[in-house]
Amino acid sequence: MFTSPHLRTIPTIFSSEDRARLKSAVMLRPHQVTILYENLLSRYGDFPYLLVRLAQLRAAMGSPVLSAALFSKVSENKASRRLHFVVFSEISAGLVQYHQSWKQTEEHNFPRQIHAPPSGYEQVKEEWSSLVKDNSEFLAKYLRHVAVETNIIEDTFLLTTECLHNIIRDGVSPAIIVTEYDSETHDRDIIKSILNDTLEDGNGRLSRIMASIPLIQAGYPPIAISMIRRPMYYQAINEAYDGNHSLFIQCIFEGMKATMDTVRGLL
């Protein structure tokens, strides 16, 4: 797989037990290998040998953003900067694809008529205006909620409810990040990095941010889709591809209301 000894050979600093665990990793399921790599990274530090393998595994499991973050971590590692150039030429030689395939704009079935707005849309607009105006912290907390949920819905990571509420209230800090057992990653630094740069991925996250611009200009909250509405969201996308945008509009509207209620309860 790799020709450089720095990427091919298990570091000598690893214990004999851990070296044996790594050699037998081929017998494990992907989720078990992920846990093994993350455990060793937490104990030994950011060895390129572990980082590149975990990055490849993340890519194979359908998490391109996490994969890109891990490869980036290799390049930022002070020790790895002293390695021979071949290490980085191997890493950057197309080992992982960071972006999904896209569909040309002309191929999308856009609505040919304006849909009637959901019932209660005027109330949501008024409440949003009042909350943003009367509480300077409300907008920042709302956006932090959106930053977390927009990554959760893409399976980038999975945080506990208490952690989500703490981030909404206090901001992003590795010390308060707590993941669920089945989260795609448990690396606090990577999660913090992703939350501080939701534009890392050019698909779902970025498209929801861009789609929020005309809503904000019209006086509405940014799009917020919670994990509990993910099945509805995916169904709405499928129906929108066929030209029916009613469910999509309703999904966005309900997400706005639910997020406003959550943030308001944490003020």
Coordinates of C-alpha atoms in Angstrom, one line a residue:
M1 CA 0.0 0.0 0.0
F2 CA 2.8 2.5 1.0
T3 CA 6.5 2.4 0.0
S4 CA 7.8 4.8 2.7
P5 CA 8.8 2.9 5.8
H6 CA 7.3 5.8 7.9
L7 CA 3.9 4.8 6.6
R8 CA 4.5 1.1 6.1
T9 CA 6.2 0.1 9.3
I10 CA 4.5 0.0 12.8
P11 CA 6.4 2.5 15.0
T12 CA 8.9 0.8 17.3
I13 CA 7.6 2.8 20.3
F14 CA 4.4 0.8 20.3
S15 CA 4.2 -2.0 22.8
S16 CA 4.4 -5.6 21.7
E17 CA 0.7 -6.1 22.6
D18 CA -0.4 -3.1 20.5
R19 CA 1.8 -4.2 17.6
A20 CA 0.1 -7.5 17.7
R21 CA -3.3 -5.8 17.7
L22 CA -2.4 -3.8 14.7
K23 CA -1.2 -6.9 12.8
S24 CA -4.4 -8.7 13.5
A25 CA -6.6 -5.7 12.6
V26 CA -7.4 -7.2 9.2
M27 CA -9.6 -9.7 11.0
L28 CA -11.8 -6.9 12.6
R29 CA -14.8 -5.1 11.3
P30 CA -14.3 -1.5 10.1
H31 CA -16.0 0.0 13.2
Q32 CA -13.7 -2.1 15.4
V33 CA -10.6 -1.0 13.5
T34 CA -11.7 2.6 13.9
I35 CA -11.9 2.2 17.6
L36 CA -8.5 0.5 17.7
Y37 CA -6.8 3.3 15.7
E38 CA -8.4 6.1 17.8
N39 CA -7.4 4.4 21.0
L40 CA -3.8 4.1 19.9
L41 CA -3.8 7.7 18.7
S42 CA -5.0 8.9 22.1
R43 CA -2.2 6.9 23.8
Y44 CA 0.8 7.4 21.4
G45 CA -0.1 10.7 19.7
D46 CA -0.5 11.6 16.1
F47 CA 1.8 9.1 14.3
P48 CA 1.4 9.3 10.5
Y49 CA 1.2 5.5 10.4
L50 CA -2.1 5.6 12.3
L51 CA -3.5 8.8 10.9
V52 CA -3.2 7.8 7.2
R53 CA -4.8 4.4 7.9
L54 CA -7.7 6.0 9.8
A55 CA -8.1 8.6 7.1
Q56 CA -8.4 5.9 4.4
L57 CA -10.8 3.9 6.6
R58 CA -13.0 7.0 7.1
A59 CA -13.1 7.5 3.3
A60 CA -14.0 3.9 2.7
M61 CA -16.8 4.2 5.3
G62 CA -18.3 7.3 3.5
S63 CA -16.9 10.1 5.7
P64 CA -14.9 12.3 3.3
V65 CA -14.8 15.3 5.7
L66 CA -13.3 13.3 8.5
S67 CA -10.9 11.7 6.1
A68 CA -9.7 15.1 4.8
A69 CA -9.3 16.4 8.4
L70 CA -7.1 13.4 9.3
F71 CA -4.9 13.8 6.2
S72 CA -4.6 17.5 7.1
K73 CA -3.6 16.5 10.6
V74 CA -0.7 14.5 9.1
S75 CA 0.6 17.5 7.3
E76 CA 0.4 19.7 10.4
N77 CA 2.3 17.1 12.5
K78 CA 5.7 18.7 13.5
A79 CA 7.5 15.3 13.4
S80 CA 6.1 14.4 10.0
R81 CA 7.4 17.6 8.5
R82 CA 10.9 16.1 8.8
L83 CA 10.0 13.0 6.8
H84 CA 11.1 12.4 3.3
F85 CA 9.0 14.1 0.5
V86 CA 7.8 10.6 -0.6
V87 CA 5.6 10.4 2.4
F88 CA 3.5 13.3 1.4
S89 CA 3.6 12.4 -2.3
E90 CA 2.0 9.1 -1.3
I91 CA -0.6 10.8 0.9
S92 CA -1.6 13.2 -1.8
A93 CA -1.6 10.7 -4.7
G94 CA -5.3 10.3 -4.9
L95 CA -5.7 7.9 -2.0
V96 CA -9.0 9.4 -1.0
Q97 CA -11.8 11.4 -2.7
Y98 CA -13.0 14.3 -0.6
H99 CA -16.1 15.2 -2.7
Q100 CA -19.1 13.4 -3.9
S101 CA -20.2 13.5 -7.5
W102 CA -22.5 16.4 -8.4
K103 CA -25.4 17.0 -10.7
Q104 CA -25.5 19.8 -13.2
T105 CA -27.9 22.6 -12.5
E106 CA -29.8 22.2 -15.7
E107 CA -30.6 18.6 -14.7
H108 CA -32.5 19.6 -11.6
N109 CA -36.2 19.8 -11.6
F110 CA -36.9 23.3 -10.2
P111 CA -40.4 24.3 -9.1
R112 CA -42.4 26.0 -11.8
Q113 CA -44.7 27.8 -9.5
I114 CA -44.5 29.4 -6.1
H115 CA -45.8 27.1 -3.3
A116 CA -48.2 28.5 -0.6
P117 CA -46.1 29.2 2.5
P118 CA -46.7 26.9 5.5
S119 CA -49.2 27.8 8.1
G120 CA -47.7 30.0 10.8
Y121 CA -44.8 31.4 8.7
E122 CA -45.6 35.0 9.6
Q123 CA -45.4 34.1 13.3
V124 CA -42.0 32.4 12.9
K125 CA -40.7 35.5 11.1
E126 CA -42.0 37.8 13.8
E127 CA -40.6 35.7 16.6
W128 CA -37.2 35.4 14.9
S129 CA -37.0 39.2 14.5
S130 CA -37.9 39.8 18.1
L131 CA -35.5 37.2 19.5
V132 CA -32.5 38.4 17.5
K133 CA -33.3 42.0 18.3
D134 CA -33.9 41.5 22.1
N135 CA -31.1 39.1 22.8
S136 CA -27.7 39.6 21.3
E137 CA -26.6 36.1 22.2
F138 CA -29.6 34.4 20.5
L139 CA -28.2 34.5 16.9
A140 CA -24.8 33.1 18.0
K141 CA -26.4 30.3 19.9
Y142 CA -28.8 29.5 17.0
L143 CA -25.9 29.3 14.6
R144 CA -23.9 27.1 16.9
H145 CA -26.9 24.8 17.0
V146 CA -27.0 24.8 13.2
A147 CA -23.2 24.0 13.0
V148 CA -23.6 20.9 15.1
E149 CA -26.9 19.6 13.6
T150 CA -25.7 20.1 10.0
N151 CA -22.8 17.8 10.7
I152 CA -24.8 15.3 12.7
I153 CA -27.3 14.9 9.9
E154 CA -24.4 14.0 7.5
D155 CA -23.1 11.3 9.9
T156 CA -19.9 13.3 10.4
F157 CA -20.2 12.7 14.2
L158 CA -22.8 12.2 16.9
L159 CA -22.8 14.2 20.1
T160 CA -24.8 13.7 23.3
T161 CA -27.8 15.9 23.9
E162 CA -26.1 17.5 26.9
C163 CA -23.0 18.2 24.8
L164 CA -25.1 19.9 22.1
H165 CA -26.7 22.1 24.7
N166 CA -23.4 23.0 26.2
I167 CA -22.0 24.0 22.8
I168 CA -25.1 26.1 22.1
R169 CA -24.7 27.9 25.4
D170 CA -20.9 28.2 25.7
G171 CA -19.4 27.7 22.3
V172 CA -17.1 25.0 20.9
S173 CA -14.3 23.7 23.1
P174 CA -12.7 20.3 23.1
A175 CA -13.1 20.0 26.8
I176 CA -16.9 19.9 26.6
I177 CA -17.2 17.7 23.5
V178 CA -18.8 14.3 24.4
T179 CA -19.7 11.8 21.7
E180 CA -22.1 9.0 21.6
Y181 CA -20.7 5.4 21.5
D182 CA -21.6 5.0 17.8
S183 CA -20.3 8.3 16.6
E184 CA -18.2 8.1 13.5
T185 CA -15.3 9.9 15.3
H186 CA -14.5 10.5 19.0
D187 CA -11.5 12.8 18.3
R188 CA -12.4 16.1 20.0
D189 CA -9.8 18.2 18.1
I190 CA -11.2 17.0 14.7
I191 CA -14.8 17.7 15.8
K192 CA -13.8 21.2 17.0
S193 CA -12.0 21.8 13.6
I194 CA -15.1 20.7 11.6
L195 CA -17.5 22.8 13.7
N196 CA -15.2 25.9 13.2
D197 CA -15.3 25.3 9.4
T198 CA -18.6 23.9 8.2
L199 CA -17.5 24.8 4.6
E200 CA -15.1 21.8 4.6
D201 CA -17.5 19.8 2.6
G202 CA -19.0 21.1 -0.7
N203 CA -22.3 19.1 -0.6
G204 CA -25.0 19.1 2.1
R205 CA -23.4 21.5 4.6
L206 CA -22.5 24.1 2.1
S207 CA -25.7 23.9 0.1
R208 CA -27.8 24.4 3.3
I209 CA -25.7 27.5 4.2
M210 CA -26.1 28.9 0.7
A211 CA -29.8 28.1 0.6
S212 CA -30.2 30.1 3.9
I213 CA -29.0 33.4 2.3
P214 CA -32.3 34.3 0.7
L215 CA -34.2 33.3 3.8
I216 CA -32.1 35.5 6.0
Q217 CA -32.5 38.4 3.5
A218 CA -36.3 37.9 3.8
G219 CA -36.2 38.0 7.6
Y220 CA -36.2 34.3 8.4
P221 CA -33.8 32.1 10.4
P222 CA -31.1 30.0 8.6
I223 CA -32.0 26.4 7.6
A224 CA -31.8 24.0 10.5
I225 CA -32.5 20.3 10.1
S226 CA -32.3 18.3 13.3
M227 CA -31.3 14.6 13.5
I228 CA -34.8 13.6 14.5
R229 CA -36.1 15.0 11.1
R230 CA -33.4 13.4 9.0
P231 CA -35.8 10.7 7.5
M232 CA -38.3 13.4 6.6
Y233 CA -35.4 15.5 5.2
Y234 CA -34.1 12.7 2.9
Q235 CA -37.6 11.9 1.8
A236 CA -38.3 15.5 1.0
I237 CA -35.1 15.7 -1.1
N238 CA -36.2 12.7 -3.1
E239 CA -39.6 14.2 -3.7
A240 CA -38.1 17.5 -4.7
Y241 CA -36.0 15.8 -7.3
D242 CA -39.2 14.6 -8.8
G243 CA -40.6 18.1 -8.8
N244 CA -42.7 18.0 -5.6
H245 CA -41.2 20.6 -3.2
S246 CA -44.1 20.7 -0.6
L247 CA -42.5 18.3 1.9
F248 CA -39.1 20.0 1.5
I249 CA -40.6 23.4 2.4
Q250 CA -42.5 21.9 5.4
C251 CA -39.3 20.2 6.6
I252 CA -37.3 23.4 6.6
F253 CA -40.1 25.3 8.3
E254 CA -40.5 22.7 11.1
G255 CA -36.7 22.7 11.5
M256 CA -36.6 26.4 12.0
K257 CA -39.4 26.3 14.6
A258 CA -37.8 23.4 16.6
T259 CA -34.4 25.0 16.6
M260 CA -35.7 28.4 17.8
D261 CA -37.6 26.6 20.6
T262 CA -34.5 24.7 21.6
V263 CA -32.2 27.7 21.7
R264 CA -34.9 29.8 23.5
G265 CA -35.0 27.2 26.2
L266 CA -31.3 27.5 26.8
L267 CA -31.1 31.3 27.2

